[in-house]
Tab-separated table of C-alpha atoms in Angstrom:
chain	number	residue	atom	x	y	z
A	1	VAL	CA	-5.592	-43.212	-14.271
A	2	GLU	CA	-1.934	-42.967	-12.505
A	3	GLY	CA	-2.426	-39.204	-12.161
A	4	ASN	CA	-5.686	-39.371	-10.471
A	5	LYS	CA	-4.069	-41.976	-7.990
A	6	ALA	CA	-1.330	-39.610	-7.300
A	7	GLN	CA	-3.703	-36.599	-6.473
A	8	ARG	CA	-5.854	-38.835	-4.358
A	9	GLY	CA	-2.640	-39.556	-2.465
A	10	ASP	CA	-1.762	-36.097	-2.140
A	11	ALA	CA	-5.190	-35.301	-1.019
A	12	VAL	CA	-4.985	-37.958	1.912
A	13	ALA	CA	-1.747	-36.712	2.709
A	14	GLY	CA	-2.812	-33.202	2.612
A	15	ARG	CA	-6.144	-34.114	4.981
A	16	ARG	CA	-3.590	-35.685	7.601
A	17	TRP	CA	-1.260	-32.566	7.851
A	18	CYS	CA	-4.263	-30.415	8.087
A	19	ARG	CA	-4.908	-32.567	11.427
A	20	LEU	CA	-1.602	-31.360	12.788
A	21	PRO	CA	-3.170	-28.276	14.866
A	22	GLY	CA	-5.554	-30.529	16.366
A	23	THR	CA	-2.936	-33.258	17.139
A	24	LEU	CA	-0.592	-30.256	19.030
A	25	LEU	CA	-3.501	-29.734	20.961
A	26	LEU	CA	-4.062	-33.382	21.925
A	27	LEU	CA	-0.133	-33.702	22.531
A	28	LEU	CA	-0.576	-30.670	24.968
A	29	ALA	CA	-3.328	-32.019	26.629
A	30	TYR	CA	-1.687	-35.493	26.784
A	31	VAL	CA	1.451	-33.694	28.177
A	32	GLY	CA	-0.860	-31.808	30.830
A	33	TYR	CA	-2.602	-34.996	32.084
A	34	LEU	CA	0.849	-36.557	32.861
A	35	LEU	CA	2.029	-33.551	34.485
A	36	LEU	CA	-1.268	-33.643	36.876
A	37	GLY	CA	-0.633	-37.272	37.334
A	38	SER	CA	3.100	-36.812	38.344
A	39	THR	CA	2.178	-34.418	40.719
A	40	ALA	CA	-0.471	-36.172	42.362
A	41	PHE	CA	1.824	-39.299	42.507
A	42	TRP	CA	4.632	-37.231	43.820
A	43	ALA	CA	2.578	-35.515	46.625
A	44	LEU	CA	0.980	-38.892	47.461
A	45	GLU	CA	3.814	-41.296	47.591
A	46	GLY	CA	6.879	-39.002	48.004
A	47	PRO	CA	6.009	-38.652	52.040
A	48	ALA	CA	5.630	-42.203	52.288
A	49	GLU	CA	9.205	-42.895	50.542
A	50	ARG	CA	10.756	-40.510	52.710
A	51	HIS	CA	9.100	-41.967	56.024
A	52	SER	CA	10.446	-45.447	54.576
A	53	ALA	CA	13.821	-44.061	54.207
A	54	GLN	CA	14.143	-42.939	57.759
A	55	GLN	CA	12.795	-46.136	58.930
A	56	LEU	CA	15.197	-48.086	56.789
A	57	LEU	CA	18.060	-46.172	58.578
A	58	GLN	CA	16.672	-46.742	61.817
A	59	ASP	CA	16.653	-50.156	61.184
A	60	LYS	CA	20.399	-50.362	60.104
A	61	TRP	CA	21.598	-48.684	63.162
A	62	GLU	CA	19.613	-50.818	65.057
A	63	LEU	CA	21.027	-53.945	63.586
A	64	LEU	CA	24.919	-52.734	63.682
A	65	GLY	CA	24.267	-52.053	67.228
A	66	ASN	CA	22.940	-55.554	68.113
A	67	TYR	CA	24.383	-57.619	65.389
A	68	THR	CA	25.379	-60.424	67.607
A	69	CYS	CA	21.092	-60.528	68.250
A	70	LEU	CA	19.942	-60.103	65.029
A	71	LYS	CA	15.993	-59.360	64.973
A	72	GLY	CA	13.782	-61.029	62.241
A	73	PRO	CA	11.534	-58.151	61.829
A	74	ALA	CA	14.033	-55.803	61.441
A	75	LEU	CA	15.698	-57.825	58.873
A	76	GLU	CA	12.537	-58.308	56.977
A	77	ARG	CA	11.826	-54.508	56.868
A	78	LEU	CA	15.354	-54.090	55.283
A	79	ILE	CA	14.685	-56.776	52.787
A	80	GLN	CA	11.524	-55.425	51.637
A	81	ALA	CA	12.862	-51.789	51.793
A	82	TYR	CA	15.721	-52.942	49.353
A	83	LYS	CA	12.854	-54.772	46.993
A	84	SER	CA	11.003	-51.603	46.990
A	85	GLY	CA	14.190	-49.655	45.777
A	86	LEU	CA	15.552	-47.801	48.869
A	87	THR	CA	19.337	-48.590	49.143
A	88	LEU	CA	21.519	-47.467	51.875
A	89	GLN	CA	24.348	-45.030	50.948
A	90	GLY	CA	26.373	-44.065	54.264
A	91	ASN	CA	24.373	-42.097	56.419
A	92	ALA	CA	21.606	-41.547	53.831
A	93	THR	CA	19.131	-43.485	51.306
A	94	SER	CA	18.624	-42.923	47.970
A	95	LEU	CA	15.515	-41.348	47.146
A	96	GLY	CA	14.175	-40.070	43.904
A	97	ARG	CA	12.132	-42.589	42.530
A	98	TRP	CA	8.852	-40.885	43.603
A	99	ASP	CA	10.329	-37.178	43.055
A	100	PHE	CA	8.635	-35.271	39.983
A	101	VAL	CA	10.814	-36.684	37.435
A	102	GLY	CA	10.492	-40.111	38.671
A	103	SER	CA	6.815	-39.887	39.009
A	104	PHE	CA	6.476	-38.459	35.380
A	105	PHE	CA	8.124	-41.689	34.325
A	106	PHE	CA	6.016	-43.897	36.461
A	107	SER	CA	2.960	-41.799	34.830
A	108	ILE	CA	4.099	-42.793	31.463
A	109	SER	CA	4.530	-46.380	32.052
A	110	ALA	CA	1.162	-46.846	33.712
A	111	ILE	CA	-0.859	-45.060	30.791
A	112	THR	CA	1.336	-46.608	27.960
A	113	THR	CA	0.502	-50.060	29.540
A	114	ILE	CA	4.252	-50.920	29.870
A	115	GLY	CA	4.128	-51.362	33.521
A	116	TYR	CA	7.065	-52.328	34.480
A	117	GLY	CA	6.554	-53.767	37.764
A	118	ASN	CA	9.578	-52.614	39.612
A	119	LEU	CA	7.733	-49.497	40.906
A	120	SER	CA	3.831	-49.149	41.977
A	121	PRO	CA	1.954	-47.002	44.589
A	122	SER	CA	2.347	-48.235	48.177
A	123	THR	CA	-0.501	-46.036	49.738
A	124	VAL	CA	-4.271	-46.465	49.388
A	125	SER	CA	-4.832	-42.656	48.309
A	126	ALA	CA	-2.307	-43.313	45.323
A	127	GLN	CA	-3.507	-46.630	44.474
A	128	ILE	CA	-6.948	-45.366	43.911
A	129	PHE	CA	-6.152	-42.322	41.910
A	130	CYS	CA	-3.893	-44.607	39.630
A	131	ILE	CA	-7.023	-46.495	38.807
A	132	PHE	CA	-8.479	-43.432	37.399
A	133	PHE	CA	-5.525	-41.978	36.231
A	134	ALA	CA	-5.313	-45.127	33.969
A	135	LEU	CA	-8.998	-45.269	33.122
A	136	PHE	CA	-8.800	-41.629	31.379
A	137	GLY	CA	-5.151	-41.818	30.303
A	138	ILE	CA	-5.164	-45.012	28.681
A	139	PRO	CA	-7.754	-44.225	25.908
A	140	LEU	CA	-6.220	-40.503	25.639
A	141	ASN	CA	-2.678	-42.436	25.060
A	142	LEU	CA	-4.000	-44.465	22.435
A	143	ILE	CA	-6.009	-41.679	20.356
A	144	LEU	CA	-2.542	-39.750	20.645
A	145	LEU	CA	-0.431	-42.504	19.244
A	146	ASN	CA	-2.944	-43.178	16.188
A	147	ARG	CA	-2.255	-39.555	15.612
A	148	ILE	CA	1.332	-39.537	15.883
A	149	GLY	CA	1.341	-42.446	13.896
A	150	HIS	CA	-0.536	-41.388	10.871
A	151	LEU	CA	1.535	-37.898	11.138
A	152	MET	CA	4.714	-39.789	10.988
A	153	LEU	CA	3.548	-41.829	7.917
A	154	SER	CA	2.455	-39.252	6.001
A	155	GLY	CA	5.859	-37.294	6.451
A	156	VAL	CA	7.796	-40.166	5.512
A	157	GLN	CA	5.491	-40.382	2.300
A	158	ARG	CA	6.184	-36.779	1.510
A	159	CYS	CA	9.767	-37.510	2.104
A	160	ALA	CA	9.898	-40.530	-0.310
A	161	LYS	CA	7.732	-39.147	-2.814
A	162	ARG	CA	10.529	-39.015	-5.478
A	163	LEU	CA	11.552	-42.395	-4.872
A	164	GLY	CA	8.614	-43.822	-5.456
A	165	GLU	CA	5.268	-45.005	-3.799
A	166	LYS	CA	6.336	-48.529	-3.142
A	167	LEU	CA	9.207	-47.267	-1.166
A	168	HIS	CA	7.635	-45.079	1.415
A	169	TRP	CA	7.449	-48.246	3.768
A	170	THR	CA	11.105	-48.870	3.324
A	171	CYS	CA	12.157	-45.645	4.396
A	172	ALA	CA	9.485	-45.449	7.231
A	173	LEU	CA	10.872	-49.237	8.344
A	174	VAL	CA	14.729	-48.123	8.092
A	175	THR	CA	14.242	-44.652	9.656
A	176	GLY	CA	12.157	-46.065	12.495
A	177	LEU	CA	14.600	-48.659	13.237
A	178	LEU	CA	17.671	-46.149	13.694
A	179	LEU	CA	15.756	-43.611	15.535
A	180	PHE	CA	13.627	-46.003	17.868
A	181	LEU	CA	15.858	-49.544	17.997
A	182	LEU	CA	19.365	-49.307	16.634
A	183	LEU	CA	20.415	-45.874	18.117
A	184	PRO	CA	19.022	-45.705	21.828
A	185	PRO	CA	20.975	-48.918	22.869
A	186	PHE	CA	24.194	-46.761	22.678
A	187	LEU	CA	22.751	-44.078	25.058
A	188	PHE	CA	21.701	-46.735	27.458
A	189	SER	CA	25.196	-48.188	27.251
A	190	VAL	CA	26.770	-45.089	28.001
A	191	ILE	CA	24.477	-44.186	30.835
A	192	GLU	CA	23.434	-47.569	32.255
A	193	GLY	CA	26.457	-49.225	31.615
A	194	TRP	CA	24.411	-52.033	29.373
A	195	THR	CA	25.736	-53.816	26.579
A	196	TYR	CA	24.156	-52.858	23.083
A	197	GLU	CA	22.540	-56.152	23.172
A	198	GLU	CA	20.765	-55.456	26.585
A	199	GLY	CA	19.983	-51.896	25.508
A	200	PHE	CA	18.331	-53.468	22.377
A	201	TYR	CA	16.485	-55.878	24.384
A	202	TYR	CA	15.010	-53.149	26.824
A	203	SER	CA	13.964	-50.864	23.922
A	204	PHE	CA	12.181	-53.621	22.007
A	205	VAL	CA	10.365	-54.949	25.200
A	206	THR	CA	9.457	-51.307	26.146
A	207	LEU	CA	8.326	-50.209	22.885
A	208	SER	CA	6.090	-53.307	22.554
A	209	THR	CA	4.482	-52.557	26.015
A	210	ILE	CA	5.776	-56.239	27.130
A	211	GLY	CA	7.521	-54.660	30.008
A	212	PHE	CA	9.089	-57.288	31.867
A	213	GLY	CA	10.488	-54.936	34.315
A	214	ASP	CA	14.067	-56.807	34.284
A	215	TYR	CA	15.966	-53.674	32.829
A	216	VAL	CA	14.563	-50.308	33.846
A	217	ILE	CA	16.170	-47.038	33.324
A	218	GLY	CA	17.499	-44.392	35.829
A	219	MET	CA	17.317	-47.083	38.802
A	220	ASN	CA	20.952	-47.912	39.480
A	221	PRO	CA	21.817	-46.057	42.985
A	222	ASP	CA	25.186	-46.202	42.022
A	223	LEU	CA	25.065	-43.920	39.388
A	224	THR	CA	24.234	-40.080	38.976
A	225	TYR	CA	21.434	-39.391	35.983
A	226	PRO	CA	21.219	-36.404	34.282
A	227	SER	CA	18.157	-34.479	34.791
A	228	TRP	CA	17.018	-34.718	30.966
A	229	TYR	CA	17.452	-38.416	30.817
A	230	LYS	CA	14.212	-39.699	32.050
A	231	ASN	CA	12.010	-36.984	30.068
A	232	LEU	CA	14.308	-37.847	27.017
A	233	VAL	CA	13.523	-41.460	27.353
A	234	SER	CA	9.731	-40.498	27.905
A	235	VAL	CA	9.528	-38.900	24.653
A	236	TRP	CA	11.197	-41.933	23.146
A	237	ILE	CA	8.859	-44.130	24.387
A	238	LEU	CA	5.795	-42.082	23.037
A	239	PHE	CA	7.134	-41.569	19.377
A	240	GLY	CA	8.722	-45.289	19.335
A	241	MET	CA	5.401	-46.758	20.414
A	242	ALA	CA	3.646	-44.898	17.775
A	243	TRP	CA	6.023	-46.292	15.072
A	244	LEU	CA	5.771	-49.787	16.069
A	245	ALA	CA	2.228	-49.488	15.789
A	246	LEU	CA	2.841	-48.890	12.295
A	247	VAL	CA	5.222	-51.756	11.803
A	248	ILE	CA	2.578	-54.152	13.738
A	249	ASN	CA	-0.044	-52.848	11.364
A	250	LEU	CA	1.850	-53.554	8.161
A	251	CYS	CA	2.613	-57.139	9.737
A	252	ILE	CA	-1.061	-57.697	10.108
A	253	THR	CA	-1.817	-56.390	6.556
A	254	LEU	CA	0.779	-58.968	4.830
A	255	LEU	CA	-0.474	-61.798	6.838
A	256	GLU	CA	-4.176	-61.189	6.121
A	257	ASN	CA	-3.141	-60.553	2.288
A	258	SER	CA	-1.057	-63.638	2.256
A	259	SER	CA	-3.963	-65.707	3.768
A	260	ASP	CA	-6.299	-64.011	1.196
A	261	LEU	CA	-3.909	-65.254	-1.524
A	262	CYS	CA	-3.807	-68.741	-0.406
A	263	GLN	CA	-7.776	-68.908	-0.129
A	264	CYS	CA	-7.962	-67.671	-3.636
A	265	GLY	CA	-5.083	-70.222	-4.965
A	266	LYS	CA	-7.132	-72.961	-3.139
A	267	LYS	CA	-10.229	-71.546	-5.010
A	268	LYS	CA	-8.655	-71.369	-8.109
A	269	SER	CA	-7.171	-74.745	-8.192
A	270	LYS	CA	-10.865	-76.198	-6.922
A	271	GLU	CA	-12.467	-74.377	-10.007
A	272	LEU	CA	-9.761	-75.739	-12.582
A	273	GLU	CA	-10.095	-79.355	-10.966
A	274	GLN	CA	-13.776	-78.793	-11.570
A	275	GLU	CA	-13.378	-77.376	-15.239
A	276	LEU	CA	-11.106	-80.556	-16.234
A	277	MET	CA	-13.695	-82.857	-14.962
A	278	ASP	CA	-16.375	-81.332	-16.948
A	279	CYS	CA	-14.121	-81.374	-19.931
A	280	ASN	CA	-13.366	-84.869	-19.476
A	281	LYS	CA	-17.128	-85.337	-18.891
A	282	ASN	CA	-18.110	-83.689	-22.471
A	283	THR	CA	-15.185	-85.676	-24.451
A	284	SER	CA	-16.008	-88.988	-22.982
A	285	PRO	CA	-18.344	-91.342	-25.166
A	286	ARG	CA	-21.847	-91.677	-23.997
A	287	PRO	CA	-23.583	-95.039	-23.907
A	288	ASP	CA	-26.133	-93.846	-26.863
A	289	ASP	CA	-23.150	-92.909	-28.594
A	290	VAL	CA	-21.527	-96.439	-28.475
A	291	GLU	CA	-24.839	-98.289	-29.450
A	292	ASN	CA	-25.558	-96.028	-32.389
A	293	CYS	CA	-21.884	-96.835	-33.428
A	294	SER	CA	-22.267	-100.465	-33.185
A	295	LYS	CA	-25.400	-100.188	-34.874
A	296	ILE	CA	-23.855	-98.385	-37.783
A	297	GLY	CA	-21.183	-100.903	-37.808
A	298	GLY	CA	-23.535	-103.584	-38.126
A	299	GLN	CA	-25.466	-102.507	-40.942
A	300	GLU	CA	-22.117	-101.912	-42.847
A	301	HIS	CA	-20.989	-105.439	-42.505
A	302	ASP	CA	-24.517	-106.488	-43.929
A	303	ASN	CA	-24.501	-104.583	-46.669
A	304	THR	CA	-20.835	-105.966	-47.724
A	305	ASP	CA	-21.900	-109.436	-47.175
A	306	ILE	CA	-24.648	-108.535	-49.925
C-alpha cells in the first residue's frame, strides 16, 4: 500500500514537472504583457511627468522672486507636485517614477493587486489603458502564480523525498521564509536605509497584497538606486506571492481539518451519550418486571405460611 502511494505521488509530481514547458511559455507571455504595459505607461505618463517637472521649476523661481508676496495657487501646485512624488534638486527635478523601469514596477503592482497608492496614472488615456491592462492582467497573474506555486511545491517534494513525506511542508516553509521574508529585509536595509523590522514589514505587506503604501522601494529622491534593483524586486514579488499563496492554502486546510475534527468529536460525544442512555434504559427494571416480582414474592410468602 505504501509503495502504491509513493508511486502515485511520483506520478503526480511527474505530471507537474511535465507542465514546466507550458509554464515557461506562460511566464514569457506574462513578461511580454508587462513589457507592453510598461511601454504604454511610459509613453502616456512620461510627457505629463516632464511637463509637471517644468511647471514645478517655474513655480519655484516665481516663489523665490516673490517670496514676500506668496501666491496661494503657486504654493498649492508645489504641494500637489510634492505629493505626486516630484521633488526639487537644485535647478532640476527628480524624475524616474514614469521612466521604463518605474512603469514596469507600476505594472507589476497593478496586476498583482498590491496597489501601493503612492503612484497612479494622471492622464485620462493612461487611466483608461490601466483599466483594460488590469482587466486582462489580473487573471493572467493568478494563473501564473498557481502554476509557479505547484512547481515550487513539486520541487520541494522532490528535494525532501529522502527526509520523509511529512517533512516537505516544513522544508517549503523554511526555504520560503528565508528567501522571501527573512533575507530581503537585509537588502532593503542596505539600499533603502530602513531598519530590519521596517524591511520585514514591507515584505509581508507587499507579498500579501495588502499594499498600504507607507513603505515603497525606490522612492527616496536623495538616493541613487541601481538599475537592477526594481527588476529584482519585481521577480521577488512574483515568486514570493506564489509561495505565500501556498502557505495561505496550508492554513486554510489546517483550519478546515480542525473544524472537521471538532464536528467529528461533537458527533461522537453525542453518539456516546445516546448509547449510554439506551444502555440505561435497557438495564433499568420495567414496571411489568416489578409487578411480577411482587407477585412471586407474595406466593412464596403464602407457601411459607402453609
